[in-house]
Coordinates of C-alpha atoms and ligand atoms in Angstrom, one line a residue:
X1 CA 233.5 -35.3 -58.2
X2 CA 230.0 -34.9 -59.7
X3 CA 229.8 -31.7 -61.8
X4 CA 226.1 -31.9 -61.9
X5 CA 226.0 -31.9 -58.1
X6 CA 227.7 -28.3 -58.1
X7 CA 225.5 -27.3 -61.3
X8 CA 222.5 -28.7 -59.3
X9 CA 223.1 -27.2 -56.2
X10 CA 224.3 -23.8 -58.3
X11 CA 220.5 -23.6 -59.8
X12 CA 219.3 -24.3 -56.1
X13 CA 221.0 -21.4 -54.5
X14 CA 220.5 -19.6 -57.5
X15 CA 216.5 -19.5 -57.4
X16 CA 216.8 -19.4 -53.6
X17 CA 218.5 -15.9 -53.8
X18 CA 216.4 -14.1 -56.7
X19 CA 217.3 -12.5 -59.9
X20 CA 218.3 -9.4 -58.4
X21 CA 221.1 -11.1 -55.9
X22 CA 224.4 -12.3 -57.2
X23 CA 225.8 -15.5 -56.4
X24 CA 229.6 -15.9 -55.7
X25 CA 231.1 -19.0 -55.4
X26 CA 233.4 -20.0 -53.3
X27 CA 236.2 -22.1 -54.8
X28 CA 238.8 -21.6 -52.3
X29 CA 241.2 -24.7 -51.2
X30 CA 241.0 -26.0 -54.3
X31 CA 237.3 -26.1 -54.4
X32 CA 236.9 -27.7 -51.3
X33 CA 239.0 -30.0 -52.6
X34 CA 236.4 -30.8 -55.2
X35 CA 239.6 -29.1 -58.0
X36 CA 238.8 -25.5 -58.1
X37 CA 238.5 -25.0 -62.3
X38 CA 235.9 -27.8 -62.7
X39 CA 234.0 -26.5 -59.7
X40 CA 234.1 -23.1 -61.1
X41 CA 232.8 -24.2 -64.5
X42 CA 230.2 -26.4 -63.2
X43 CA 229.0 -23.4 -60.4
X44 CA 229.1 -21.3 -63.7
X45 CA 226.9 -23.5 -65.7
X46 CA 224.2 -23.3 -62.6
X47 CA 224.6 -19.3 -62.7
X48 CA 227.0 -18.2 -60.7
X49 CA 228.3 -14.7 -61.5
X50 CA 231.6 -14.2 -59.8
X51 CA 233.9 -16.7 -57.9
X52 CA 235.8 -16.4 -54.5
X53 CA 239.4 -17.5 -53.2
X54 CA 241.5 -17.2 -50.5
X55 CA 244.8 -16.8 -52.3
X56 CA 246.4 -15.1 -55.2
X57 CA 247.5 -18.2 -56.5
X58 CA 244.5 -20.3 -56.7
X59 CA 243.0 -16.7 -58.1
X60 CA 245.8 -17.0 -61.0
X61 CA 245.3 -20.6 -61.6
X62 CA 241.6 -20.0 -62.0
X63 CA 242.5 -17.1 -64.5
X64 CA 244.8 -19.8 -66.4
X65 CA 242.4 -22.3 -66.6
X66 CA 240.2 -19.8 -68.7
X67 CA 237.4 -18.6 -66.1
X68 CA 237.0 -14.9 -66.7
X69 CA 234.6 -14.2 -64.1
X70 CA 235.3 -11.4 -61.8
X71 CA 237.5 -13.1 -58.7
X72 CA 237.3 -11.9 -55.4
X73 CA 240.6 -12.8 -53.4
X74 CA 239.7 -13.3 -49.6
X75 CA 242.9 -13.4 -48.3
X76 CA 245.0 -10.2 -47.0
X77 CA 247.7 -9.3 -49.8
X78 CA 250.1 -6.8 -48.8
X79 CA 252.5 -7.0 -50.8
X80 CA 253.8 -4.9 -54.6
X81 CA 253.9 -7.9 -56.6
X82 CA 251.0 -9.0 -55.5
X83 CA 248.9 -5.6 -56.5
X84 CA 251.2 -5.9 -59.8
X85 CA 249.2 -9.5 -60.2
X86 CA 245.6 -8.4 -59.2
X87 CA 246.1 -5.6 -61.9
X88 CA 247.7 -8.0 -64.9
X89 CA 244.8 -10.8 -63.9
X90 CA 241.8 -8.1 -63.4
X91 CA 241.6 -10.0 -59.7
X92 CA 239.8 -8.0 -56.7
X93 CA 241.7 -7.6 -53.6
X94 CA 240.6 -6.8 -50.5
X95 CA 241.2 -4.1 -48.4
X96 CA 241.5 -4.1 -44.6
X97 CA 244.3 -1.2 -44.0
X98 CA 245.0 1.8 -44.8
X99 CA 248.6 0.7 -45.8
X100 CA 247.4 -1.6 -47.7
X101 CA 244.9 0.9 -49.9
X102 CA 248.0 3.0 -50.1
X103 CA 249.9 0.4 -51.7
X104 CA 247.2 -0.8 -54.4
X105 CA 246.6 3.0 -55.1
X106 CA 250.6 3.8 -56.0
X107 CA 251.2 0.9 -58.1
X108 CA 247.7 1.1 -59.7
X109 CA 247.9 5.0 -60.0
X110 CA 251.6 4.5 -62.1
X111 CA 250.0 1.9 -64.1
X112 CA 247.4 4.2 -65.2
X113 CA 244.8 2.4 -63.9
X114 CA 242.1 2.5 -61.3
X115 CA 241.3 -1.2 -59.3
X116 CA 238.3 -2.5 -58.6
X117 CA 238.7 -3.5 -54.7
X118 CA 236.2 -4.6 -51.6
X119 CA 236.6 -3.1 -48.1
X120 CA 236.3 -6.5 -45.5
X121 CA 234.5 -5.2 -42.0
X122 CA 235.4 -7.2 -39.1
X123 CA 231.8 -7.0 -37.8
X124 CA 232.6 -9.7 -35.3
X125 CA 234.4 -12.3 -36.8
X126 CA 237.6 -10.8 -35.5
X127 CA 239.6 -12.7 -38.1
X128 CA 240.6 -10.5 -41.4
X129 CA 238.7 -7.1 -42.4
X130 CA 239.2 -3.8 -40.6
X131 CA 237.3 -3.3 -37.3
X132 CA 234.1 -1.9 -38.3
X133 CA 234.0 0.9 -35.8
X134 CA 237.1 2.2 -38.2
X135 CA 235.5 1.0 -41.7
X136 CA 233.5 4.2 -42.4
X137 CA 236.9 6.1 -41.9
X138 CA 238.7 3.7 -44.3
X139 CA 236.4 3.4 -47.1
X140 CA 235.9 7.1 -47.1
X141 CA 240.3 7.1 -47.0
X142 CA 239.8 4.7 -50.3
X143 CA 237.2 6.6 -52.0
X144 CA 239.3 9.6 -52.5
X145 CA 242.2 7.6 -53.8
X146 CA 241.8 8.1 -57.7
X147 CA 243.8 4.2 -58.2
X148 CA 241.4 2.4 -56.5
X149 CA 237.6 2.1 -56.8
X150 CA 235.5 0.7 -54.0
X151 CA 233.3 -2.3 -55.9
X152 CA 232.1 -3.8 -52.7
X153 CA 231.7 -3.9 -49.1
X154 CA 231.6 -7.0 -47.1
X155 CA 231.8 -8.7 -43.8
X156 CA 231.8 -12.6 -42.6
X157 CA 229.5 -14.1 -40.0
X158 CA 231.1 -15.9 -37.3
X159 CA 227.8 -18.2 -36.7
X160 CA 225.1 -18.0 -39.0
X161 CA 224.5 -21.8 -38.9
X162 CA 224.0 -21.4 -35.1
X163 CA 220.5 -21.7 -34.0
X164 CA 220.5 -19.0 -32.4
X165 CA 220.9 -16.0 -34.1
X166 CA 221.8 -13.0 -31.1
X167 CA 225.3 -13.2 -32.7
X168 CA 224.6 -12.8 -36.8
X169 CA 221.9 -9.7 -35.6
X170 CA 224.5 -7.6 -34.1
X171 CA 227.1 -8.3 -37.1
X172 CA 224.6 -7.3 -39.2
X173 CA 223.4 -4.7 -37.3
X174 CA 227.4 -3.3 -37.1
X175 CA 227.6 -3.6 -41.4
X176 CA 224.2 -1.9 -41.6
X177 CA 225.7 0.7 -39.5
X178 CA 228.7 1.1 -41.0
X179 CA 226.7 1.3 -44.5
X180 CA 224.6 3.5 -43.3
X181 CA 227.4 5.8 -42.9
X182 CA 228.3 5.7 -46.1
X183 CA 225.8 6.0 -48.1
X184 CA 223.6 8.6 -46.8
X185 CA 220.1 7.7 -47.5
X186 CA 221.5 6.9 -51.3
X187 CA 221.2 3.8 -53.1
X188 CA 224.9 2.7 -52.2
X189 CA 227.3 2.7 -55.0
X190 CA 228.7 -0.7 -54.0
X191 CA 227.7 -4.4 -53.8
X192 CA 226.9 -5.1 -50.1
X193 CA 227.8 -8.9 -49.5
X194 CA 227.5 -10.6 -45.9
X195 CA 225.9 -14.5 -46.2
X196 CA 227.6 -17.2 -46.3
X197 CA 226.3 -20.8 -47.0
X198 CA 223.9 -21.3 -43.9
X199 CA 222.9 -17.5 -44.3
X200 CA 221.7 -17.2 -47.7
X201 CA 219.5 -20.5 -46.7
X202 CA 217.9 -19.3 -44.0
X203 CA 217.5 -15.4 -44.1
X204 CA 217.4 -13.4 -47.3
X205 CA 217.4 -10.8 -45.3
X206 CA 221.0 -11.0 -45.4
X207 CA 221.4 -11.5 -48.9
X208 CA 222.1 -7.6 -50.3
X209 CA 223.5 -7.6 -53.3
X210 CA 225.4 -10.9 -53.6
X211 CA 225.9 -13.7 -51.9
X212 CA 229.2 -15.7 -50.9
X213 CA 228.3 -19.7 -51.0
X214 CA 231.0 -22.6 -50.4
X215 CA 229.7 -25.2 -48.1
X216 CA 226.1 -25.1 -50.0
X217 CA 227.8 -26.0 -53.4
X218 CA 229.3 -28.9 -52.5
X219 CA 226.3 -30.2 -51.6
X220 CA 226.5 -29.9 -47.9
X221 CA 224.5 -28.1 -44.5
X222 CA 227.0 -26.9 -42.1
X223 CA 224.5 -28.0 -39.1
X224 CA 221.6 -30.6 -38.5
X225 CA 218.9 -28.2 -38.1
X226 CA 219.8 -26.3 -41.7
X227 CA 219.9 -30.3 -43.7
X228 CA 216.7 -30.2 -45.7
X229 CA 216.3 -26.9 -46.3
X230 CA 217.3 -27.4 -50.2
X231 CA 217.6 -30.0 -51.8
X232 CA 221.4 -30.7 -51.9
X233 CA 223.4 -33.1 -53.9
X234 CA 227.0 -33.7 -51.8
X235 CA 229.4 -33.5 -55.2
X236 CA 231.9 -36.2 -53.7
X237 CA 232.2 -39.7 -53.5
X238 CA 234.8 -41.9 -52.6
X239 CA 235.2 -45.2 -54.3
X240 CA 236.9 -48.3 -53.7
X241 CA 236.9 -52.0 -55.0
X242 CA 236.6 -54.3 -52.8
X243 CA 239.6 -56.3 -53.7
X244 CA 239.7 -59.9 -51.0
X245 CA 236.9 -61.1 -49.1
X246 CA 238.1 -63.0 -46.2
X247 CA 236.1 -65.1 -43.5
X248 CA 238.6 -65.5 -39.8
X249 CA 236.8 -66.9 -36.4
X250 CA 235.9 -64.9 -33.4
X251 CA 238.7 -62.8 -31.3
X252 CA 241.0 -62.2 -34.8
X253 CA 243.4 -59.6 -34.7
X254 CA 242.4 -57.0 -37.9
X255 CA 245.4 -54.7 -39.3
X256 CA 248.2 -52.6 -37.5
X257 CA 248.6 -53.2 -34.1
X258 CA 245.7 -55.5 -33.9
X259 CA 243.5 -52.4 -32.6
X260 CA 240.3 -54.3 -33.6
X261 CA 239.4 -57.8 -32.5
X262 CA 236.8 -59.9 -34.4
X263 CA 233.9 -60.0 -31.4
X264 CA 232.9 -63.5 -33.5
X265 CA 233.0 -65.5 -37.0
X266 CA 233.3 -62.6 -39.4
X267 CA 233.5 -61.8 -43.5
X268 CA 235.5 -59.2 -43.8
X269 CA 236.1 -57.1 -47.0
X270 CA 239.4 -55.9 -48.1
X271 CA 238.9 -52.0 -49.7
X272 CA 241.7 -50.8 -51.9
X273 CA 242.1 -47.1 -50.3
X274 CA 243.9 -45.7 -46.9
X275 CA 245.2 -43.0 -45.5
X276 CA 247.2 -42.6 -48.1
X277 CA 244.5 -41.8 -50.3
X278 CA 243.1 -39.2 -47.7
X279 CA 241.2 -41.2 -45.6
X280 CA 241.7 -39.0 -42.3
X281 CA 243.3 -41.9 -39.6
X282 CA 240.9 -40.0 -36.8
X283 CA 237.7 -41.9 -38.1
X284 CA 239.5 -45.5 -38.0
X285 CA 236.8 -47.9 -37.0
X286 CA 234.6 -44.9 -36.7
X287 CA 233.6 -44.8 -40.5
X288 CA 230.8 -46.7 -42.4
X289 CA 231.1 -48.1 -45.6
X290 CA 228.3 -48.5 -48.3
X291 CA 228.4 -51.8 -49.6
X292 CA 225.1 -52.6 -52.5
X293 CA 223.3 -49.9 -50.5
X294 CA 224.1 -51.1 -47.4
X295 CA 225.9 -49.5 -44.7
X296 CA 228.9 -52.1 -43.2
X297 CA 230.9 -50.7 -40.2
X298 CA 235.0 -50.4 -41.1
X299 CA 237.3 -52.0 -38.9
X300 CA 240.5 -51.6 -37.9
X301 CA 243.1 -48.7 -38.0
X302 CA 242.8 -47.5 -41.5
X303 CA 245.7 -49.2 -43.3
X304 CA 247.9 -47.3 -45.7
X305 CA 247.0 -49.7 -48.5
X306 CA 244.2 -51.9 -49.1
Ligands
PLP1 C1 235.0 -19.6 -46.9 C2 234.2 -18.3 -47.0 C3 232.9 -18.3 -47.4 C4 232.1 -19.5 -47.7 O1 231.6 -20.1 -46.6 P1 230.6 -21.4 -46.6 O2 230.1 -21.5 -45.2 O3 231.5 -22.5 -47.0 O4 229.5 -21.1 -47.5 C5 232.3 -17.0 -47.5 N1 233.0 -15.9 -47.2 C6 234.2 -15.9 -46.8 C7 234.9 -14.6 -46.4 C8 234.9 -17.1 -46.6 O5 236.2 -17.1 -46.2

Protein backbone atom coordinates (compact mmCIF):
# COMPACT_ATOMS: atom_id res chain seq x y z
CA UNK A 1 0.00 0.00 0.00
CA UNK A 2 1.33 3.41 -1.18
CA UNK A 3 0.50 6.10 1.42
CA UNK A 4 1.47 8.81 -0.94
CA UNK A 5 -1.15 7.46 -3.47
CA UNK A 6 -4.01 8.16 -0.85
CA UNK A 7 -2.17 11.51 0.29
CA UNK A 8 -1.93 12.27 -3.51
CA UNK A 9 -5.26 11.44 -4.47
CA UNK A 10 -6.48 13.19 -0.99
CA UNK A 11 -4.87 16.71 -2.27
CA UNK A 12 -6.65 15.85 -5.75
CA UNK A 13 -10.08 15.55 -4.45
CA UNK A 14 -9.32 18.01 -2.10
CA UNK A 15 -8.75 21.05 -4.64
CA UNK A 16 -11.40 19.46 -6.86
CA UNK A 17 -14.09 20.15 -4.16
CA UNK A 18 -13.03 23.85 -2.84
CA UNK A 19 -12.28 25.21 0.50
CA UNK A 20 -15.69 25.63 1.43
CA UNK A 21 -16.59 21.57 0.92
CA UNK A 22 -15.48 19.04 3.32
CA UNK A 23 -14.04 15.92 2.28
CA UNK A 24 -14.93 12.56 4.16
CA UNK A 25 -13.17 9.61 3.52
CA UNK A 26 -14.27 6.57 3.21
CA UNK A 27 -12.35 3.89 5.10
CA UNK A 28 -14.78 1.27 5.37
CA UNK A 29 -13.80 -2.66 4.84
CA UNK A 30 -10.76 -2.00 6.13
CA UNK A 31 -9.89 0.72 3.81
CA UNK A 32 -10.75 -1.01 0.93
CA UNK A 33 -8.60 -3.35 2.06
CA UNK A 34 -5.78 -0.81 1.80
CA UNK A 35 -5.80 -1.23 6.30
CA UNK A 36 -8.09 1.33 7.45
CA UNK A 37 -5.67 3.43 10.16
CA UNK A 38 -2.84 4.01 7.56
CA UNK A 39 -5.47 5.00 4.94
CA UNK A 40 -7.00 7.36 7.38
CA UNK A 41 -3.75 8.94 8.30
CA UNK A 42 -2.48 9.26 4.85
CA UNK A 43 -6.24 10.71 3.61
CA UNK A 44 -5.60 13.02 6.61
CA UNK A 45 -2.23 14.19 5.66
CA UNK A 46 -3.95 15.21 1.96
CA UNK A 47 -6.85 17.12 4.00
CA UNK A 48 -9.40 15.09 4.74
CA UNK A 49 -11.63 16.37 7.57
CA UNK A 50 -13.75 13.54 8.73
CA UNK A 51 -13.70 9.75 7.88
CA UNK A 52 -16.49 7.19 7.09
CA UNK A 53 -17.24 3.41 8.08
CA UNK A 54 -19.71 0.98 7.78
CA UNK A 55 -19.48 -0.59 11.21
CA UNK A 56 -19.07 0.24 14.83
CA UNK A 57 -16.14 -1.78 15.07
CA UNK A 58 -13.92 -0.55 12.34
CA UNK A 59 -15.28 3.06 13.89
CA UNK A 60 -13.69 1.88 17.35
CA UNK A 61 -10.64 0.52 15.86
CA UNK A 62 -10.08 3.73 14.09
CA UNK A 63 -10.64 5.58 17.47
CA UNK A 64 -7.89 3.08 19.04
CA UNK A 65 -5.47 3.60 16.56
CA UNK A 66 -5.51 7.45 17.53
CA UNK A 67 -7.53 9.19 14.65
CA UNK A 68 -9.72 11.67 16.29
CA UNK A 69 -11.49 12.94 13.47
CA UNK A 70 -15.18 13.06 13.53
CA UNK A 71 -16.47 9.30 12.29
CA UNK A 72 -19.45 8.85 10.51
CA UNK A 73 -20.81 5.17 10.94
CA UNK A 74 -22.79 4.09 7.71
CA UNK A 75 -24.20 1.19 8.92
CA UNK A 76 -27.72 0.93 10.74
CA UNK A 77 -27.03 0.38 14.68
CA UNK A 78 -29.97 -0.38 16.64
CA UNK A 79 -28.98 -1.55 19.33
CA UNK A 80 -28.21 -0.03 23.47
CA UNK A 81 -24.70 -0.87 23.55
CA UNK A 82 -24.11 0.24 20.57
CA UNK A 83 -25.44 4.09 21.29
CA UNK A 84 -23.50 3.45 24.79
CA UNK A 85 -20.32 3.07 22.20
CA UNK A 86 -21.02 6.00 19.76
CA UNK A 87 -21.32 8.20 22.99
CA UNK A 88 -17.93 6.83 24.89
CA UNK A 89 -16.06 7.06 21.29
CA UNK A 90 -17.69 10.62 20.16
CA UNK A 91 -18.78 8.28 16.84
CA UNK A 92 -21.88 9.65 14.60
CA UNK A 93 -24.59 7.24 14.00
CA UNK A 94 -26.98 7.37 11.64
CA UNK A 95 -30.43 7.61 11.82
CA UNK A 96 -33.09 5.97 9.62
CA UNK A 97 -36.10 5.19 12.22
CA UNK A 98 -37.82 6.61 14.46
CA UNK A 99 -37.10 3.69 16.96
CA UNK A 100 -33.89 4.02 16.41
CA UNK A 101 -33.84 8.10 17.34
CA UNK A 102 -35.75 6.99 20.33
CA UNK A 103 -33.24 4.78 21.39
CA UNK A 104 -30.02 7.16 20.97
CA UNK A 105 -32.17 9.93 22.68
CA UNK A 106 -32.88 7.72 26.08
CA UNK A 107 -29.54 6.46 26.60
CA UNK A 108 -27.93 9.82 25.48
CA UNK A 109 -30.64 11.87 27.44
CA UNK A 110 -29.59 9.66 30.95
CA UNK A 111 -26.05 10.18 30.14
CA UNK A 112 -26.52 13.83 30.10
CA UNK A 113 -25.56 14.22 26.88
CA UNK A 114 -26.79 15.33 23.56
CA UNK A 115 -25.33 13.15 20.19
CA UNK A 116 -24.37 14.45 17.26
CA UNK A 117 -26.25 12.20 14.57
CA UNK A 118 -27.00 12.22 10.55
CA UNK A 119 -30.55 11.47 9.19
CA UNK A 120 -29.82 8.87 5.80
CA UNK A 121 -32.74 9.58 2.97
CA UNK A 122 -33.31 6.76 0.85
CA UNK A 123 -33.71 9.04 -2.21
CA UNK A 124 -33.52 6.01 -4.48
CA UNK A 125 -31.03 3.82 -3.42
CA UNK A 126 -33.60 1.76 -1.64
CA UNK A 127 -30.80 0.22 0.50
CA UNK A 128 -30.38 1.89 4.21
CA UNK A 129 -31.84 5.56 5.05
CA UNK A 130 -35.49 6.28 5.67
CA UNK A 131 -37.74 6.71 2.52
CA UNK A 132 -37.42 10.30 1.75
CA UNK A 133 -41.10 10.96 1.24
CA UNK A 134 -41.04 10.31 5.37
CA UNK A 135 -37.57 12.13 6.06
CA UNK A 136 -38.96 15.59 6.62
CA UNK A 137 -41.36 13.98 9.31
CA UNK A 138 -38.39 12.13 10.91
CA UNK A 139 -35.87 14.78 11.19
CA UNK A 140 -38.47 17.15 12.43
CA UNK A 141 -39.30 13.79 15.17
CA UNK A 142 -35.34 14.13 15.94
CA UNK A 143 -35.05 17.81 16.18
CA UNK A 144 -37.33 18.05 19.09
CA UNK A 145 -35.49 15.24 20.92
CA UNK A 146 -33.16 17.31 23.38
CA UNK A 147 -30.52 13.83 23.35
CA UNK A 148 -29.87 14.03 19.96
CA UNK A 149 -28.68 16.86 17.61
CA UNK A 150 -29.15 16.57 13.88
CA UNK A 151 -25.31 17.31 12.48
CA UNK A 152 -26.10 16.15 8.97
CA UNK A 153 -28.38 15.04 6.35
CA UNK A 154 -27.45 12.63 3.64
CA UNK A 155 -28.43 10.37 0.98
CA UNK A 156 -26.43 7.73 -1.49
CA UNK A 157 -26.62 7.69 -5.26
CA UNK A 158 -27.50 4.52 -6.78
CA UNK A 159 -25.57 5.51 -10.27
CA UNK A 160 -23.64 8.55 -10.37
CA UNK A 161 -20.90 6.84 -12.41
CA UNK A 162 -23.58 6.02 -15.03
CA UNK A 163 -23.40 8.05 -18.11
CA UNK A 164 -26.50 8.92 -17.99
CA UNK A 165 -27.57 10.91 -15.38
CA UNK A 166 -31.90 10.68 -15.47
CA UNK A 167 -31.39 8.56 -12.25
CA UNK A 168 -28.80 10.91 -9.93
CA UNK A 169 -31.34 14.13 -11.06
CA UNK A 170 -34.34 12.74 -9.45
CA UNK A 171 -32.25 11.56 -6.18
CA UNK A 172 -31.20 14.78 -5.99
CA UNK A 173 -34.08 16.39 -6.82
CA UNK A 174 -35.91 14.08 -3.85
CA UNK A 175 -32.93 15.32 -1.10
CA UNK A 176 -33.32 18.96 -2.39
CA UNK A 177 -36.97 18.46 -1.69
CA UNK A 178 -36.78 16.96 1.36
CA UNK A 179 -34.20 19.87 2.41
CA UNK A 180 -36.20 22.28 1.28
CA UNK A 181 -38.68 21.22 3.70
CA UNK A 182 -36.62 21.68 6.32
CA UNK A 183 -35.09 24.50 6.15
CA UNK A 184 -37.40 27.09 5.00
CA UNK A 185 -35.57 29.45 2.93
CA UNK A 186 -32.76 29.40 5.87
CA UNK A 187 -29.24 28.60 5.57
CA UNK A 188 -29.75 24.92 6.84
CA UNK A 189 -28.37 24.17 10.13
CA UNK A 190 -26.87 20.90 8.94
CA UNK A 191 -24.10 19.54 6.65
CA UNK A 192 -25.90 18.40 3.43
CA UNK A 193 -23.75 15.39 2.03
CA UNK A 194 -24.86 13.35 -1.20
CA UNK A 195 -21.55 12.54 -3.77
CA UNK A 196 -19.87 9.81 -3.77
CA UNK A 197 -16.56 9.08 -5.66
CA UNK A 198 -17.84 9.46 -9.36
CA UNK A 199 -20.09 12.36 -8.14
CA UNK A 200 -17.80 14.71 -6.64
CA UNK A 201 -15.64 14.25 -10.06
CA UNK A 202 -18.05 15.05 -12.33
CA UNK A 203 -20.72 17.55 -10.83
CA UNK A 204 -19.99 19.90 -7.94
CA UNK A 205 -23.17 20.58 -8.11
CA UNK A 206 -23.69 17.78 -5.87
CA UNK A 207 -21.06 18.49 -3.61
CA UNK A 208 -23.08 20.68 -0.60
CA UNK A 209 -21.41 20.75 2.26
CA UNK A 210 -19.13 17.62 2.24
CA UNK A 211 -18.33 15.04 0.26
CA UNK A 212 -18.24 11.16 0.87
CA UNK A 213 -15.03 9.74 -1.35
CA UNK A 214 -13.84 5.90 -1.27
CA UNK A 215 -13.28 4.55 -4.61
CA UNK A 216 -11.35 8.00 -5.68
CA UNK A 217 -8.80 7.53 -2.82
CA UNK A 218 -7.59 4.49 -3.64
CA UNK A 219 -6.72 5.71 -6.73
CA UNK A 220 -9.45 4.30 -8.82
CA UNK A 221 -12.60 5.53 -11.51
CA UNK A 222 -15.54 3.38 -10.93
CA UNK A 223 -16.30 3.56 -14.96
CA UNK A 224 -14.31 4.06 -18.29
CA UNK A 225 -15.74 7.22 -19.22
CA UNK A 226 -14.83 8.97 -15.54
CA UNK A 227 -10.70 7.39 -15.92
CA UNK A 228 -8.78 10.65 -16.57
CA UNK A 229 -10.73 13.04 -15.06
CA UNK A 230 -7.92 13.45 -12.14
CA UNK A 231 -5.03 12.42 -12.05
CA UNK A 232 -5.21 9.19 -9.88
CA UNK A 233 -2.49 7.10 -8.30
CA UNK A 234 -4.22 3.29 -7.63
CA UNK A 235 -2.49 2.97 -3.83
CA UNK A 236 -2.05 -0.95 -4.31
CA UNK A 237 0.25 -3.15 -5.80
CA UNK A 238 0.71 -6.70 -5.64
CA UNK A 239 4.20 -8.09 -5.71
CA UNK A 240 5.72 -11.34 -6.33
CA UNK A 241 9.21 -12.86 -7.11
CA UNK A 242 9.51 -14.74 -9.73
CA UNK A 243 10.97 -17.72 -8.07
CA UNK A 244 11.83 -20.76 -11.27
CA UNK A 245 11.89 -20.00 -14.74
CA UNK A 246 11.09 -23.12 -16.69
CA UNK A 247 11.23 -23.71 -20.57
CA UNK A 248 8.53 -27.20 -21.53
CA UNK A 249 7.65 -27.98 -25.48
CA UNK A 250 4.40 -27.33 -27.10
CA UNK A 251 0.94 -29.04 -25.83
CA UNK A 252 2.40 -29.12 -21.82
CA UNK A 253 -0.02 -29.49 -19.27
CA UNK A 254 0.44 -26.13 -16.70
CA UNK A 255 -0.86 -26.62 -12.99
CA UNK A 256 -4.17 -28.25 -11.41
CA UNK A 257 -6.02 -30.15 -13.61
CA UNK A 258 -3.91 -29.30 -16.60
CA UNK A 259 -6.59 -26.50 -17.48
CA UNK A 260 -3.99 -24.69 -19.67
CA UNK A 261 -2.07 -26.40 -22.44
CA UNK A 262 1.29 -24.87 -23.80
CA UNK A 263 -0.11 -23.90 -27.63
CA UNK A 264 3.97 -24.25 -28.41
CA UNK A 265 7.79 -24.10 -26.89
CA UNK A 266 7.21 -21.81 -23.96
CA UNK A 267 9.30 -20.01 -20.79
CA UNK A 268 7.25 -20.01 -18.29
CA UNK A 269 7.76 -18.12 -14.95
CA UNK A 270 6.97 -19.43 -11.66
CA UNK A 271 5.36 -16.37 -9.28
CA UNK A 272 5.45 -17.00 -5.53
CA UNK A 273 1.57 -15.88 -4.71
CA UNK A 274 -1.98 -17.72 -5.17
CA UNK A 275 -5.09 -17.76 -4.05
CA UNK A 276 -4.09 -18.00 -1.01
CA UNK A 277 -2.66 -14.75 -0.89
CA UNK A 278 -6.04 -13.23 -2.41
CA UNK A 279 -5.54 -13.70 -5.81
CA UNK A 280 -9.52 -14.18 -6.68
CA UNK A 281 -9.47 -17.95 -8.67
CA UNK A 282 -12.23 -16.15 -11.12
CA UNK A 283 -9.43 -14.28 -13.13
CA UNK A 284 -7.29 -17.70 -13.59
CA UNK A 285 -5.63 -17.33 -17.01
CA UNK A 286 -7.65 -14.12 -17.31
CA UNK A 287 -4.99 -11.99 -15.45
CA UNK A 288 -1.85 -10.13 -16.83
CA UNK A 289 1.31 -9.90 -15.14
CA UNK A 290 3.86 -7.05 -15.34
CA UNK A 291 7.17 -8.42 -15.85
CA UNK A 292 10.29 -5.26 -16.44
CA UNK A 293 7.36 -3.26 -17.69
CA UNK A 294 6.00 -5.67 -19.74
CA UNK A 295 2.66 -7.17 -19.61
CA UNK A 296 2.93 -11.38 -19.79
CA UNK A 297 -0.39 -13.18 -19.86
CA UNK A 298 -0.82 -15.84 -16.58
CA UNK A 299 -1.52 -19.27 -17.18
CA UNK A 300 -3.10 -21.75 -15.68
CA UNK A 301 -5.63 -22.10 -12.72
CA UNK A 302 -4.06 -19.91 -10.12
CA UNK A 303 -2.20 -22.28 -7.83
CA UNK A 304 -2.46 -22.01 -4.11
CA UNK A 305 1.36 -21.64 -3.86
CA UNK A 306 3.89 -20.55 -6.20
C1 LIG B 1 -19.10 3.23 0.33
C2 LIG B 1 -19.85 4.50 0.43
C3 LIG B 1 -19.35 5.69 -0.13
C4 LIG B 1 -18.09 5.75 -0.97
O1 LIG B 1 -18.38 5.36 -2.28
P1 LIG B 1 -17.23 5.38 -3.43
O2 LIG B 1 -17.97 5.13 -4.69
O3 LIG B 1 -16.26 4.30 -3.08
O4 LIG B 1 -16.62 6.73 -3.38
C5 LIG B 1 -20.06 6.86 0.09
N1 LIG B 1 -21.21 6.85 0.80
C6 LIG B 1 -21.74 5.73 1.32
C7 LIG B 1 -23.02 5.80 2.07
C8 LIG B 1 -21.09 4.52 1.14
O5 LIG B 1 -21.62 3.39 1.67
Amino acid sequence: MDEGAITHNTRLLRRRIGPHVKLMAVVKANGYGHGDGATAKAARAGGADAFAVASLAEAVGLRRQGLQEPILVLGHLSLIDEAHACLRWRLLPTISTLDQARLFHTVASRSGACLPVHVNLDTGMTRLGVPWQEGTALTQAILRLDGLRVEGIYSHLAAADAVDPGLTRQQQQRFDQVLAALTNGQPPRFCRHLANSAATMTDSGLHYDMVRVGLALYGHASAEHLEGKLPLQPAMAVRARVTILKTVPAGTGVSYDHRYRTQRPSRLAVAAIGYADGVPRLLSGRMGVLHGGRRLPQVGPSPWIN
